Amino acid sequence: KQEVTQIPAALSVPEGENLVLNCSFTDSAIYNLQWFRQDPGKGLTSLLLIQSSQREQTSGRLNASLDKSSGRSTLYIAASQPGDSATYLCAVSYQGGSEKLVFGKGTKLTVNP
Amino acid sequence: DGGITQSPKYLFRKEGQNVTLSCEQNLNHDAMYWYRQDPGQGLRLIYYSQIVNDFQKGDIAEGYSVSREKKESFPLTVTSAQKNPTAFYLCAITGARGGYTFGSGTRLTVV
């Protein structure tokens, strides 16, 4: 069964701290992996997309890595800000992008001023 | 929303009533998806469509129906057969390199 697990479920940090969110998946034959951000009551905003042939992607203060062999991805957030507070979701696709995403349950991040 | 529009933002359904959620896109993408989100659970796939006039069931299709008469539109109907419809519904498309773009969602509540 294809499953995605995110640890921790919740994380609270002081402003300015660097942090890492973890994602693991049971089936390593992924097509791509995507990290999303979700604010309360809102839709999902795509942060980073990593193709299966890539090892990492970077956007501003965000860096996502992918290790297919171990079935893991990490999202690194540098110099966290209160505006980073949200739920972060990891999702993988397996069928060339034409079928479903398998989602983790998310990590709820709170950055305290 | 990156060219995806969901409406309405909030919807209330009475017992035994069918309701339809709208999803429109102007990005000319073929594949469209409907997901359901419940508190404490990951998103789950309801239906998806890869081309006009064709669609496939996802993991939790029971009690739902869809149509794909136009490339731009993929409406979802929550029927009276869906016994627990209260949830947040998200529509998505896939774009370049398989990346997904989501709409802003519709929150459905049974009253």
Short mmCIF file of C-alpha atoms in Angstrom, two decimals:
data_model
loop_
_atom_site.label_atom_id
_atom_site.label_comp_id
_atom_site.label_asym_id
_atom_site.label_seq_id
_atom_site.Cartn_x
_atom_site.Cartn_y
_atom_site.Cartn_z
CA LYS A 1 0.00 0.00 0.00
CA GLN A 2 1.33 3.42 -0.93
CA GLU A 3 1.50 5.61 2.15
CA VAL A 4 3.07 8.92 3.04
CA THR A 5 4.00 9.80 6.61
CA GLN A 6 4.94 13.22 7.93
CA ILE A 7 6.77 13.79 11.17
CA PRO A 8 6.26 15.68 13.38
CA ALA A 9 2.51 16.29 13.27
CA ALA A 10 3.02 19.68 14.89
CA LEU A 11 6.01 21.90 15.51
CA SER A 12 6.39 25.17 17.39
CA VAL A 13 9.57 27.20 17.06
CA PRO A 14 10.77 30.73 17.86
CA GLU A 15 11.20 33.20 15.05
CA GLY A 16 14.54 33.00 13.26
CA GLU A 17 15.12 29.31 13.82
CA ASN A 18 16.06 26.98 11.00
CA LEU A 19 13.85 23.91 10.86
CA VAL A 20 13.33 20.63 9.04
CA LEU A 21 10.07 18.89 8.19
CA ASN A 22 10.19 15.21 7.33
CA CYS A 23 8.26 13.12 4.83
CA SER A 24 8.60 9.38 4.19
CA PHE A 25 6.91 7.21 1.59
CA THR A 26 6.54 3.44 1.40
CA ASP A 27 6.82 2.93 -2.38
CA SER A 28 10.04 4.40 -3.77
CA ALA A 29 8.92 4.18 -7.44
CA ILE A 30 7.66 7.74 -7.42
CA TYR A 31 7.25 10.02 -10.42
CA ASN A 32 7.57 13.20 -8.42
CA LEU A 33 7.16 14.66 -4.94
CA GLN A 34 5.54 17.96 -4.13
CA TRP A 35 5.49 20.09 -0.99
CA PHE A 36 2.46 22.29 -0.33
CA ARG A 37 1.51 24.91 2.19
CA GLN A 38 -2.05 25.25 3.50
CA ASP A 39 -3.32 28.18 5.56
CA PRO A 40 -6.45 27.64 7.69
CA GLY A 41 -9.57 27.40 5.55
CA LYS A 42 -7.61 27.86 2.33
CA GLY A 43 -6.56 25.75 -0.61
CA LEU A 44 -3.10 24.30 -1.15
CA THR A 45 -0.23 26.41 -2.41
CA SER A 46 2.57 24.57 -4.17
CA LEU A 47 6.00 25.29 -2.69
CA LEU A 48 8.40 22.92 -4.43
CA LEU A 49 8.17 20.12 -7.00
CA ILE A 50 10.94 17.52 -7.17
CA GLN A 51 11.11 15.13 -10.10
CA SER A 52 12.22 11.57 -9.35
CA SER A 53 15.53 12.19 -11.13
CA GLN A 54 16.34 15.21 -8.96
CA ARG A 55 17.91 15.35 -5.52
CA GLU A 56 16.73 18.77 -4.38
CA GLN A 57 14.92 21.97 -5.24
CA THR A 58 15.30 25.43 -3.76
CA SER A 59 13.05 28.46 -3.63
CA GLY A 60 14.09 31.39 -1.49
CA ARG A 61 14.37 30.24 2.13
CA LEU A 62 13.00 26.79 1.26
CA ASN A 63 15.00 23.75 0.25
CA ALA A 64 13.51 20.33 -0.38
CA SER A 65 15.58 17.19 -0.77
CA LEU A 66 14.63 13.80 -2.11
CA ASP A 67 16.21 10.42 -1.39
CA LYS A 68 14.27 7.82 -3.36
CA SER A 69 16.31 4.88 -2.17
CA SER A 70 15.41 5.53 1.46
CA GLY A 71 11.91 6.79 0.69
CA ARG A 72 12.44 10.18 2.32
CA SER A 73 12.15 13.86 1.64
CA THR A 74 12.89 16.82 3.86
CA LEU A 75 11.74 20.42 3.67
CA TYR A 76 14.24 22.83 5.15
CA ILE A 77 13.03 26.30 6.13
CA ALA A 78 15.73 28.83 6.89
CA ALA A 79 15.33 31.79 9.25
CA SER A 80 11.69 31.05 10.01
CA GLN A 81 9.17 33.91 10.26
CA PRO A 82 5.71 34.14 11.84
CA GLY A 83 4.29 34.27 8.31
CA ASP A 84 5.59 30.75 7.76
CA SER A 85 2.99 29.45 10.22
CA ALA A 86 0.79 27.02 8.31
CA THR A 87 0.29 23.33 7.66
CA TYR A 88 2.85 21.80 5.31
CA LEU A 89 1.79 18.84 3.22
CA CYS A 90 3.94 16.35 1.35
CA ALA A 91 2.51 14.41 -1.59
CA VAL A 92 3.87 11.89 -4.09
CA SER A 93 2.66 10.76 -7.51
CA TYR A 94 3.39 7.45 -9.17
CA GLN A 95 1.84 7.37 -12.62
CA GLY A 96 3.56 10.00 -14.71
CA GLY A 97 1.55 12.73 -13.09
CA SER A 98 -1.72 11.63 -14.62
CA GLU A 99 -3.20 9.94 -11.59
CA LYS A 100 -3.67 10.61 -7.96
CA LEU A 101 -1.41 12.22 -5.42
CA VAL A 102 -0.84 10.33 -2.19
CA PHE A 103 -0.78 12.81 0.67
CA GLY A 104 0.67 12.81 4.13
CA LYS A 105 -1.44 14.24 6.95
CA GLY A 106 0.76 17.29 7.24
CA THR A 107 2.90 19.09 9.77
CA LYS A 108 1.33 22.08 11.49
CA LEU A 109 4.04 24.70 11.98
CA THR A 110 3.78 27.61 14.38
CA VAL A 111 6.51 30.25 14.37
CA ASN A 112 6.36 32.41 17.47
CA PRO A 113 7.44 36.08 17.33
CA ASP B 1 -5.63 30.25 -7.61
CA GLY B 2 -3.41 29.91 -10.67
CA GLY B 3 -6.31 29.85 -13.11
CA ILE B 4 -8.56 27.50 -11.16
CA THR B 5 -11.82 28.83 -9.77
CA GLN B 6 -13.96 26.94 -7.31
CA SER B 7 -17.42 28.08 -6.30
CA PRO B 8 -19.12 28.57 -4.02
CA LYS B 9 -16.68 29.06 -1.16
CA TYR B 10 -19.28 27.85 1.36
CA LEU B 11 -22.19 25.52 0.69
CA PHE B 12 -24.91 24.15 2.94
CA ARG B 13 -26.80 20.98 2.16
CA LYS B 14 -30.00 19.74 3.67
CA GLU B 15 -30.58 16.07 4.30
CA GLY B 16 -31.53 14.23 1.11
CA GLN B 17 -30.45 17.06 -1.15
CA ASN B 18 -28.02 16.90 -4.07
CA VAL B 19 -25.57 19.78 -4.41
CA THR B 20 -23.07 20.63 -7.14
CA LEU B 21 -19.64 22.15 -6.64
CA SER B 22 -18.11 24.06 -9.50
CA CYS B 23 -14.52 23.87 -10.73
CA GLU B 24 -13.38 25.91 -13.74
CA GLN B 25 -9.89 26.33 -15.20
CA ASN B 26 -8.51 28.58 -17.90
CA LEU B 27 -5.07 26.98 -18.16
CA ASN B 28 -5.99 24.57 -20.96
CA HIS B 29 -4.87 21.54 -18.97
CA ASP B 30 -6.33 18.13 -19.68
CA ALA B 31 -6.30 16.46 -16.27
CA MET B 32 -8.57 17.60 -13.46
CA TYR B 33 -9.15 16.13 -10.00
CA TRP B 34 -11.46 16.32 -7.01
CA TYR B 35 -10.13 15.70 -3.50
CA ARG B 36 -11.83 15.66 -0.14
CA GLN B 37 -10.13 16.89 3.04
CA ASP B 38 -11.29 15.97 6.54
CA PRO B 39 -9.69 17.20 9.80
CA GLY B 40 -6.77 15.03 10.84
CA GLN B 41 -6.74 13.11 7.57
CA GLY B 42 -4.79 13.49 4.37
CA LEU B 43 -6.53 14.50 1.18
CA ARG B 44 -8.37 11.67 -0.54
CA LEU B 45 -9.16 11.41 -4.25
CA ILE B 46 -12.83 11.33 -5.24
CA TYR B 47 -12.76 11.43 -9.08
CA TYR B 48 -10.38 12.47 -11.81
CA SER B 49 -10.62 13.16 -15.52
CA GLN B 50 -7.79 13.10 -18.05
CA ILE B 51 -9.78 14.11 -21.12
CA VAL B 52 -13.18 15.48 -22.04
CA ASN B 53 -16.06 13.00 -21.72
CA ASP B 54 -13.95 10.59 -19.67
CA PHE B 55 -13.42 10.24 -15.92
CA GLN B 56 -12.35 7.62 -13.39
CA LYS B 57 -13.27 6.87 -9.81
CA GLY B 58 -10.80 7.60 -7.09
CA ASP B 59 -10.55 6.08 -3.64
CA ILE B 60 -13.83 7.43 -2.24
CA ALA B 61 -16.19 7.87 -5.21
CA GLU B 62 -19.31 6.43 -3.56
CA GLY B 63 -22.02 9.07 -3.16
CA TYR B 64 -20.43 11.42 -5.69
CA SER B 65 -20.80 12.00 -9.41
CA VAL B 66 -18.96 14.12 -11.98
CA SER B 67 -19.13 15.18 -15.59
CA ARG B 68 -16.56 16.48 -18.05
CA GLU B 69 -18.43 17.97 -20.99
CA LYS B 70 -15.93 20.76 -21.50
CA LYS B 71 -12.19 20.90 -21.00
CA GLU B 72 -12.54 23.93 -18.76
CA SER B 73 -15.12 22.51 -16.36
CA PHE B 74 -15.27 19.54 -13.98
CA PRO B 75 -18.29 19.87 -11.65
CA LEU B 76 -18.75 17.55 -8.67
CA THR B 77 -22.20 16.55 -7.45
CA VAL B 78 -22.56 15.37 -3.87
CA THR B 79 -25.61 13.14 -3.89
CA SER B 80 -27.97 12.15 -1.11
CA ALA B 81 -26.20 8.76 -1.08
CA GLN B 82 -23.14 10.40 0.47
CA LYS B 83 -23.87 9.92 4.18
CA ASN B 84 -21.09 12.08 5.55
CA PRO B 85 -20.60 14.94 3.09
CA THR B 86 -19.38 17.60 5.50
CA ALA B 87 -15.81 18.31 4.40
CA PHE B 88 -13.53 20.66 2.51
CA TYR B 89 -13.49 19.91 -1.23
CA LEU B 90 -10.53 20.79 -3.41
CA CYS B 91 -10.24 20.76 -7.18
CA ALA B 92 -6.85 20.44 -8.88
CA ILE B 93 -5.16 20.26 -12.25
CA THR B 94 -1.80 18.91 -13.32
CA GLY B 95 0.49 21.10 -15.32
CA ALA B 96 4.01 20.99 -16.61
CA ARG B 97 6.19 18.17 -15.27
CA GLY B 98 3.25 16.72 -13.39
CA GLY B 99 3.01 19.43 -10.76
CA TYR B 100 -0.41 19.96 -9.21
CA THR B 101 -2.23 23.27 -8.80
CA PHE B 102 -5.19 23.48 -6.45
CA GLY B 103 -8.19 25.75 -6.25
CA SER B 104 -9.22 27.63 -3.13
CA GLY B 105 -11.75 25.00 -2.05
CA THR B 106 -15.42 24.70 -1.15
CA ARG B 107 -16.48 24.01 2.41
CA LEU B 108 -19.66 21.90 2.45
CA THR B 109 -21.75 21.60 5.60
CA VAL B 110 -24.84 19.51 6.20
CA VAL B 111 -27.59 21.41 8.02
#
